[in-house]
């Protein structure tokens, strides 16, 4: 009888200890979950052209019109003809934010000066030209260019206006005031891709970009 009592007491003690451990686990799990912001991060970038008050959508570069072959994600920028809709001074870029949580955004412009020639057979040849980074005009109070990684960072947290209305942010809204681009000879153009990254504001830059603090200083 005495042994049975001892066994019962030991079982009760083990159950109590196990229950304490389980409770502690769930309490710790709950505290961890409370430190995570769950939501949707969704951002897209739109390139378009604006000339004489009219806007024109950007389109991926066509390299073979007969077969409608395009360079996916690459846009053509004219640097020769000022009257062209696609002339560099007409380039505009905006960011459309559909995130339902606070989001940080950064953009890298992958631009390449190219000389294109076409021979008598119609064969097209593109030669990359070494050139300095193409300068674009942007609002420095909202955007920061980081020389270390070549990204433009949007300094503010961004989030959609409502469930049915995204937030639109202007990145490139015009060309440099009172300055005109120095045109290039016939055959030259810029081919540009846009790399857009967006992360949840809560711990996103630290965990995804490896940045404990913003490149422009301060804290996230």
PDB file of C-alpha atoms in Angstrom:
ATOM      1  CA  UNK A   1       0.000   0.000   0.000  1.00  0.00           C
ATOM      2  CA  UNK A   2       2.844   2.315   0.915  1.00  0.00           C
ATOM      3  CA  UNK A   3       4.532   1.584  -2.439  1.00  0.00           C
ATOM      4  CA  UNK A   4       1.289   2.352  -4.293  1.00  0.00           C
ATOM      5  CA  UNK A   5       1.052   5.722  -2.537  1.00  0.00           C
ATOM      6  CA  UNK A   6       4.638   6.522  -3.459  1.00  0.00           C
ATOM      7  CA  UNK A   7       3.991   5.585  -7.099  1.00  0.00           C
ATOM      8  CA  UNK A   8       0.821   7.704  -7.209  1.00  0.00           C
ATOM      9  CA  UNK A   9       2.672  10.678  -5.714  1.00  0.00           C
ATOM     10  CA  UNK A  10       5.501  10.297  -8.238  1.00  0.00           C
ATOM     11  CA  UNK A  11       3.055  10.096 -11.149  1.00  0.00           C
ATOM     12  CA  UNK A  12       1.245  13.183  -9.891  1.00  0.00           C
ATOM     13  CA  UNK A  13       4.557  15.023  -9.583  1.00  0.00           C
ATOM     14  CA  UNK A  14       5.575  14.044 -13.121  1.00  0.00           C
ATOM     15  CA  UNK A  15       2.221  15.129 -14.534  1.00  0.00           C
ATOM     16  CA  UNK A  16       2.502  18.444 -12.705  1.00  0.00           C
ATOM     17  CA  UNK A  17       6.030  18.983 -14.016  1.00  0.00           C
ATOM     18  CA  UNK A  18       5.017  18.001 -17.546  1.00  0.00           C
ATOM     19  CA  UNK A  19       2.019  20.310 -17.401  1.00  0.00           C
ATOM     20  CA  UNK A  20       4.267  23.145 -16.270  1.00  0.00           C
ATOM     21  CA  UNK A  21       6.637  22.524 -19.181  1.00  0.00           C
ATOM     22  CA  UNK A  22       3.780  22.388 -21.704  1.00  0.00           C
ATOM     23  CA  UNK A  23       2.266  25.579 -20.291  1.00  0.00           C
ATOM     24  CA  UNK A  24       5.647  27.291 -20.420  1.00  0.00           C
ATOM     25  CA  UNK A  25       6.100  26.165 -24.039  1.00  0.00           C
ATOM     26  CA  UNK A  26       2.756  27.566 -25.143  1.00  0.00           C
ATOM     27  CA  UNK A  27       3.316  30.800 -23.256  1.00  0.00           C
ATOM     28  CA  UNK A  28       6.704  31.199 -24.924  1.00  0.00           C
ATOM     29  CA  UNK A  29       5.219  30.280 -28.322  1.00  0.00           C
ATOM     30  CA  UNK A  30       2.469  32.838 -27.877  1.00  0.00           C
ATOM     31  CA  UNK A  31       4.931  35.566 -26.956  1.00  0.00           C
ATOM     32  CA  UNK A  32       6.948  34.738 -30.090  1.00  0.00           C
ATOM     33  CA  UNK A  33       3.864  34.934 -32.299  1.00  0.00           C
ATOM     34  CA  UNK A  34       2.954  38.298 -30.820  1.00  0.00           C
ATOM     35  CA  UNK A  35       6.324  39.643 -32.023  1.00  0.00           C
ATOM     36  CA  UNK A  36       5.536  38.837 -35.661  1.00  0.00           C
ATOM     37  CA  UNK A  37       3.464  41.096 -37.910  1.00  0.00           C
ATOM     38  CA  UNK A  38       1.529  38.947 -40.332  1.00  0.00           C
ATOM     39  CA  UNK A  39       0.368  40.483 -43.588  1.00  0.00           C
ATOM     40  CA  UNK A  40       0.841  40.778 -47.328  1.00  0.00           C
ATOM     41  CA  UNK A  41       3.733  42.638 -48.921  1.00  0.00           C
ATOM     42  CA  UNK A  42       2.982  43.453 -52.550  1.00  0.00           C
ATOM     43  CA  UNK A  43       4.590  46.204 -54.614  1.00  0.00           C
ATOM     44  CA  UNK A  44       4.955  46.776 -58.347  1.00  0.00           C
ATOM     45  CA  UNK A  45       6.851  49.367 -60.361  1.00  0.00           C
ATOM     46  CA  UNK A  46       5.492  50.994 -63.503  1.00  0.00           C
ATOM     47  CA  UNK A  47       7.574  52.758 -66.140  1.00  0.00           C
ATOM     48  CA  UNK A  48       5.772  55.109 -68.507  1.00  0.00           C
ATOM     49  CA  UNK A  49       6.460  58.187 -70.612  1.00  0.00           C
ATOM     50  CA  UNK A  50       5.043  61.692 -70.338  1.00  0.00           C
ATOM     51  CA  UNK A  51       5.189  64.192 -73.191  1.00  0.00           C
ATOM     52  CA  UNK A  52       3.245  67.418 -73.749  1.00  0.00           C
ATOM     53  CA  UNK A  53       0.862  66.581 -70.915  1.00  0.00           C
ATOM     54  CA  UNK A  54       0.026  63.124 -72.270  1.00  0.00           C
ATOM     55  CA  UNK A  55       1.124  59.821 -70.737  1.00  0.00           C
ATOM     56  CA  UNK A  56       2.123  56.703 -72.642  1.00  0.00           C
ATOM     57  CA  UNK A  57       2.611  53.247 -71.128  1.00  0.00           C
ATOM     58  CA  UNK A  58       6.039  51.697 -71.180  1.00  0.00           C
ATOM     59  CA  UNK A  59       6.394  48.472 -73.136  1.00  0.00           C
ATOM     60  CA  UNK A  60       9.015  45.771 -73.094  1.00  0.00           C
ATOM     61  CA  UNK A  61      11.638  46.184 -75.780  1.00  0.00           C
ATOM     62  CA  UNK A  62      10.877  44.415 -79.070  1.00  0.00           C
ATOM     63  CA  UNK A  63      13.976  42.969 -80.751  1.00  0.00           C
ATOM     64  CA  UNK A  64      12.221  40.986 -83.485  1.00  0.00           C
ATOM     65  CA  UNK A  65       9.019  42.719 -84.655  1.00  0.00           C
ATOM     66  CA  UNK A  66       8.237  40.012 -87.213  1.00  0.00           C
ATOM     67  CA  UNK A  67       8.020  37.357 -84.504  1.00  0.00           C
ATOM     68  CA  UNK A  68       7.094  39.721 -81.646  1.00  0.00           C
ATOM     69  CA  UNK A  69      10.153  38.687 -79.644  1.00  0.00           C
ATOM     70  CA  UNK A  70      10.757  40.934 -76.642  1.00  0.00           C
ATOM     71  CA  UNK A  71      13.371  41.410 -73.966  1.00  0.00           C
ATOM     72  CA  UNK A  72      11.402  40.549 -70.866  1.00  0.00           C
ATOM     73  CA  UNK A  73      11.475  43.314 -68.279  1.00  0.00           C
ATOM     74  CA  UNK A  74      13.704  45.560 -70.410  1.00  0.00           C
ATOM     75  CA  UNK A  75      12.598  49.017 -71.569  1.00  0.00           C
ATOM     76  CA  UNK A  76      13.974  51.100 -74.444  1.00  0.00           C
ATOM     77  CA  UNK A  77      15.015  54.676 -73.701  1.00  0.00           C
ATOM     78  CA  UNK A  78      15.723  56.977 -76.623  1.00  0.00           C
ATOM     79  CA  UNK A  79      18.786  59.216 -76.249  1.00  0.00           C
ATOM     80  CA  UNK A  80      18.940  60.449 -79.859  1.00  0.00           C
ATOM     81  CA  UNK A  81      15.627  62.092 -80.820  1.00  0.00           C
ATOM     82  CA  UNK A  82      14.142  64.735 -78.510  1.00  0.00           C
ATOM     83  CA  UNK A  83      10.791  64.412 -80.292  1.00  0.00           C
ATOM     84  CA  UNK A  84      10.459  60.726 -79.456  1.00  0.00           C
ATOM     85  CA  UNK A  85       7.947  59.796 -76.776  1.00  0.00           C
ATOM     86  CA  UNK A  86      10.567  57.405 -75.380  1.00  0.00           C
ATOM     87  CA  UNK A  87      13.219  60.133 -75.068  1.00  0.00           C
ATOM     88  CA  UNK A  88      15.030  60.014 -71.732  1.00  0.00           C
ATOM     89  CA  UNK A  89      13.577  63.316 -70.515  1.00  0.00           C
ATOM     90  CA  UNK A  90      10.081  61.801 -70.771  1.00  0.00           C
ATOM     91  CA  UNK A  91      10.774  58.736 -68.618  1.00  0.00           C
ATOM     92  CA  UNK A  92       8.613  58.406 -65.512  1.00  0.00           C
ATOM     93  CA  UNK A  93       8.524  55.688 -62.853  1.00  0.00           C
ATOM     94  CA  UNK A  94       5.970  55.176 -60.104  1.00  0.00           C
ATOM     95  CA  UNK A  95       5.567  52.558 -57.405  1.00  0.00           C
ATOM     96  CA  UNK A  96       2.179  51.012 -56.650  1.00  0.00           C
ATOM     97  CA  UNK A  97       1.899  49.648 -53.113  1.00  0.00           C
ATOM     98  CA  UNK A  98      -0.765  47.049 -52.323  1.00  0.00           C
ATOM     99  CA  UNK A  99       0.774  45.870 -49.029  1.00  0.00           C
ATOM    100  CA  UNK A 100      -1.571  45.661 -46.057  1.00  0.00           C
ATOM    101  CA  UNK A 101       1.354  46.057 -43.624  1.00  0.00           C
ATOM    102  CA  UNK A 102       3.985  48.773 -43.342  1.00  0.00           C
ATOM    103  CA  UNK A 103       6.573  48.175 -46.053  1.00  0.00           C
ATOM    104  CA  UNK A 104      10.034  49.412 -46.969  1.00  0.00           C
ATOM    105  CA  UNK A 105      10.960  49.648 -50.654  1.00  0.00           C
ATOM    106  CA  UNK A 106      14.183  49.864 -52.609  1.00  0.00           C
ATOM    107  CA  UNK A 107      14.784  50.056 -56.366  1.00  0.00           C
ATOM    108  CA  UNK A 108      17.788  49.367 -58.563  1.00  0.00           C
ATOM    109  CA  UNK A 109      17.882  50.725 -62.117  1.00  0.00           C
ATOM    110  CA  UNK A 110      19.772  48.320 -64.374  1.00  0.00           C
ATOM    111  CA  UNK A 111      20.663  50.609 -67.265  1.00  0.00           C
ATOM    112  CA  UNK A 112      23.033  49.893 -70.125  1.00  0.00           C
ATOM    113  CA  UNK A 113      24.075  52.175 -72.962  1.00  0.00           C
ATOM    114  CA  UNK A 114      23.937  50.205 -76.228  1.00  0.00           C
ATOM    115  CA  UNK A 115      24.993  50.852 -79.819  1.00  0.00           C
ATOM    116  CA  UNK A 116      22.734  49.009 -82.256  1.00  0.00           C
ATOM    117  CA  UNK A 117      23.593  48.379 -85.887  1.00  0.00           C
ATOM    118  CA  UNK A 118      21.684  46.581 -88.644  1.00  0.00           C
ATOM    119  CA  UNK A 119      23.477  45.196 -91.692  1.00  0.00           C
ATOM    120  CA  UNK A 120      22.156  44.881 -95.257  1.00  0.00           C
ATOM    121  CA  UNK A 121      20.678  41.470 -94.443  1.00  0.00           C
ATOM    122  CA  UNK A 122      18.686  42.927 -91.607  1.00  0.00           C
ATOM    123  CA  UNK A 123      20.803  41.276 -88.927  1.00  0.00           C
ATOM    124  CA  UNK A 124      20.794  43.267 -85.726  1.00  0.00           C
ATOM    125  CA  UNK A 125      23.897  43.683 -83.570  1.00  0.00           C
ATOM    126  CA  UNK A 126      23.978  45.266 -80.117  1.00  0.00           C
ATOM    127  CA  UNK A 127      27.252  46.431 -78.589  1.00  0.00           C
ATOM    128  CA  UNK A 128      27.271  47.442 -74.892  1.00  0.00           C
ATOM    129  CA  UNK A 129      29.012  50.773 -74.348  1.00  0.00           C
ATOM    130  CA  UNK A 130      30.913  51.576 -71.171  1.00  0.00           C
ATOM    131  CA  UNK A 131      29.316  54.678 -69.733  1.00  0.00           C
ATOM    132  CA  UNK A 132      28.661  56.329 -66.403  1.00  0.00           C
ATOM    133  CA  UNK A 133      25.509  55.527 -64.480  1.00  0.00           C
ATOM    134  CA  UNK A 134      22.504  57.230 -66.037  1.00  0.00           C
ATOM    135  CA  UNK A 135      21.303  60.049 -63.812  1.00  0.00           C
ATOM    136  CA  UNK A 136      17.587  60.482 -63.145  1.00  0.00           C
ATOM    137  CA  UNK A 137      15.802  63.196 -61.223  1.00  0.00           C
ATOM    138  CA  UNK A 138      14.057  62.146 -58.007  1.00  0.00           C
ATOM    139  CA  UNK A 139      12.844  63.725 -54.777  1.00  0.00           C
ATOM    140  CA  UNK A 140      15.766  63.448 -52.359  1.00  0.00           C
ATOM    141  CA  UNK A 141      13.520  64.209 -49.401  1.00  0.00           C
ATOM    142  CA  UNK A 142      11.751  60.878 -49.985  1.00  0.00           C
ATOM    143  CA  UNK A 143      14.356  58.800 -51.811  1.00  0.00           C
ATOM    144  CA  UNK A 144      17.984  58.052 -50.980  1.00  0.00           C
ATOM    145  CA  UNK A 145      20.574  56.718 -53.411  1.00  0.00           C
ATOM    146  CA  UNK A 146      23.079  54.400 -51.739  1.00  0.00           C
ATOM    147  CA  UNK A 147      26.428  54.229 -53.531  1.00  0.00           C
ATOM    148  CA  UNK A 148      27.384  51.075 -51.652  1.00  0.00           C
ATOM    149  CA  UNK A 149      24.727  48.858 -53.244  1.00  0.00           C
ATOM    150  CA  UNK A 150      23.368  51.041 -56.079  1.00  0.00           C
ATOM    151  CA  UNK A 151      19.803  51.002 -54.695  1.00  0.00           C
ATOM    152  CA  UNK A 152      17.368  53.872 -54.331  1.00  0.00           C
ATOM    153  CA  UNK A 153      15.632  53.576 -50.953  1.00  0.00           C
ATOM    154  CA  UNK A 154      12.217  54.990 -50.189  1.00  0.00           C
ATOM    155  CA  UNK A 155      12.725  56.545 -46.759  1.00  0.00           C
ATOM    156  CA  UNK A 156       9.153  56.250 -45.530  1.00  0.00           C
ATOM    157  CA  UNK A 157       7.083  53.261 -44.558  1.00  0.00           C
ATOM    158  CA  UNK A 158       4.485  52.549 -47.229  1.00  0.00           C
ATOM    159  CA  UNK A 159       1.103  50.848 -47.051  1.00  0.00           C
ATOM    160  CA  UNK A 160      -2.003  50.738 -49.235  1.00  0.00           C
ATOM    161  CA  UNK A 161      -4.605  53.465 -48.682  1.00  0.00           C
ATOM    162  CA  UNK A 162      -7.430  50.964 -48.264  1.00  0.00           C
ATOM    163  CA  UNK A 163      -8.372  47.438 -49.268  1.00  0.00           C
ATOM    164  CA  UNK A 164      -9.600  48.719 -52.631  1.00  0.00           C
ATOM    165  CA  UNK A 165      -7.117  51.563 -53.158  1.00  0.00           C
ATOM    166  CA  UNK A 166      -3.340  51.114 -53.475  1.00  0.00           C
ATOM    167  CA  UNK A 167      -0.827  53.793 -52.582  1.00  0.00           C
ATOM    168  CA  UNK A 168       0.993  55.355 -55.541  1.00  0.00           C
ATOM    169  CA  UNK A 169       4.478  56.744 -54.946  1.00  0.00           C
ATOM    170  CA  UNK A 170       6.325  58.870 -57.488  1.00  0.00           C
ATOM    171  CA  UNK A 171       9.910  57.778 -58.022  1.00  0.00           C
ATOM    172  CA  UNK A 172      10.882  59.596 -61.213  1.00  0.00           C
ATOM    173  CA  UNK A 173       8.353  62.333 -61.878  1.00  0.00           C
ATOM    174  CA  UNK A 174      10.268  64.511 -64.319  1.00  0.00           C
ATOM    175  CA  UNK A 175      13.679  65.472 -65.641  1.00  0.00           C
ATOM    176  CA  UNK A 176      16.198  67.835 -64.077  1.00  0.00           C
ATOM    177  CA  UNK A 177      14.794  71.394 -64.036  1.00  0.00           C
ATOM    178  CA  UNK A 178      16.335  73.740 -66.622  1.00  0.00           C
ATOM    179  CA  UNK A 179      18.640  70.987 -67.904  1.00  0.00           C
ATOM    180  CA  UNK A 180      18.474  69.076 -71.185  1.00  0.00           C
ATOM    181  CA  UNK A 181      20.031  65.715 -71.903  1.00  0.00           C
ATOM    182  CA  UNK A 182      23.019  65.793 -74.249  1.00  0.00           C
ATOM    183  CA  UNK A 183      21.840  63.635 -77.154  1.00  0.00           C
ATOM    184  CA  UNK A 184      23.878  60.753 -78.554  1.00  0.00           C
ATOM    185  CA  UNK A 185      24.617  59.825 -82.194  1.00  0.00           C
ATOM    186  CA  UNK A 186      22.216  57.691 -84.212  1.00  0.00           C
ATOM    187  CA  UNK A 187      22.157  54.061 -83.106  1.00  0.00           C
ATOM    188  CA  UNK A 188      22.652  54.702 -79.408  1.00  0.00           C
ATOM    189  CA  UNK A 189      20.010  53.929 -76.800  1.00  0.00           C
ATOM    190  CA  UNK A 190      19.645  52.907 -73.186  1.00  0.00           C
ATOM    191  CA  UNK A 191      18.178  49.556 -72.264  1.00  0.00           C
ATOM    192  CA  UNK A 192      16.891  49.518 -68.720  1.00  0.00           C
ATOM    193  CA  UNK A 193      15.474  46.986 -66.317  1.00  0.00           C
ATOM    194  CA  UNK A 194      13.965  47.783 -62.934  1.00  0.00           C
ATOM    195  CA  UNK A 195      14.632  45.641 -59.883  1.00  0.00           C
ATOM    196  CA  UNK A 196      12.171  46.354 -57.090  1.00  0.00           C
ATOM    197  CA  UNK A 197      12.388  44.875 -53.608  1.00  0.00           C
ATOM    198  CA  UNK A 198       9.885  45.283 -50.789  1.00  0.00           C
ATOM    199  CA  UNK A 199      10.015  43.947 -47.241  1.00  0.00           C
ATOM    200  CA  UNK A 200       7.837  44.121 -44.176  1.00  0.00           C
ATOM    201  CA  UNK A 201       8.898  47.146 -42.129  1.00  0.00           C
ATOM    202  CA  UNK A 202       9.073  45.077 -38.940  1.00  0.00           C
ATOM    203  CA  UNK A 203      12.538  43.453 -39.022  1.00  0.00           C
ATOM    204  CA  UNK A 204      12.395  43.130 -42.812  1.00  0.00           C
ATOM    205  CA  UNK A 205      15.418  45.298 -43.707  1.00  0.00           C
ATOM    206  CA  UNK A 206      17.548  43.590 -41.078  1.00  0.00           C
ATOM    207  CA  UNK A 207      16.623  40.047 -42.017  1.00  0.00           C
ATOM    208  CA  UNK A 208      16.340  40.404 -45.802  1.00  0.00           C
ATOM    209  CA  UNK A 209      18.764  43.197 -46.688  1.00  0.00           C
ATOM    210  CA  UNK A 210      21.270  42.788 -43.861  1.00  0.00           C
ATOM    211  CA  UNK A 211      20.826  46.438 -42.869  1.00  0.00           C
ATOM    212  CA  UNK A 212      20.537  47.103 -39.144  1.00  0.00           C
ATOM    213  CA  UNK A 213      20.037  50.812 -39.832  1.00  0.00           C
ATOM    214  CA  UNK A 214      18.929  52.842 -42.865  1.00  0.00           C
ATOM    215  CA  UNK A 215      21.718  53.909 -45.266  1.00  0.00           C
ATOM    216  CA  UNK A 216      20.695  57.549 -44.733  1.00  0.00           C
ATOM    217  CA  UNK A 217      21.117  57.261 -40.940  1.00  0.00           C
ATOM    218  CA  UNK A 218      18.828  56.892 -37.949  1.00  0.00           C
ATOM    219  CA  UNK A 219      16.739  53.811 -37.292  1.00  0.00           C
ATOM    220  CA  UNK A 220      14.136  51.908 -39.275  1.00  0.00           C
TER     221      UNK A 220
END
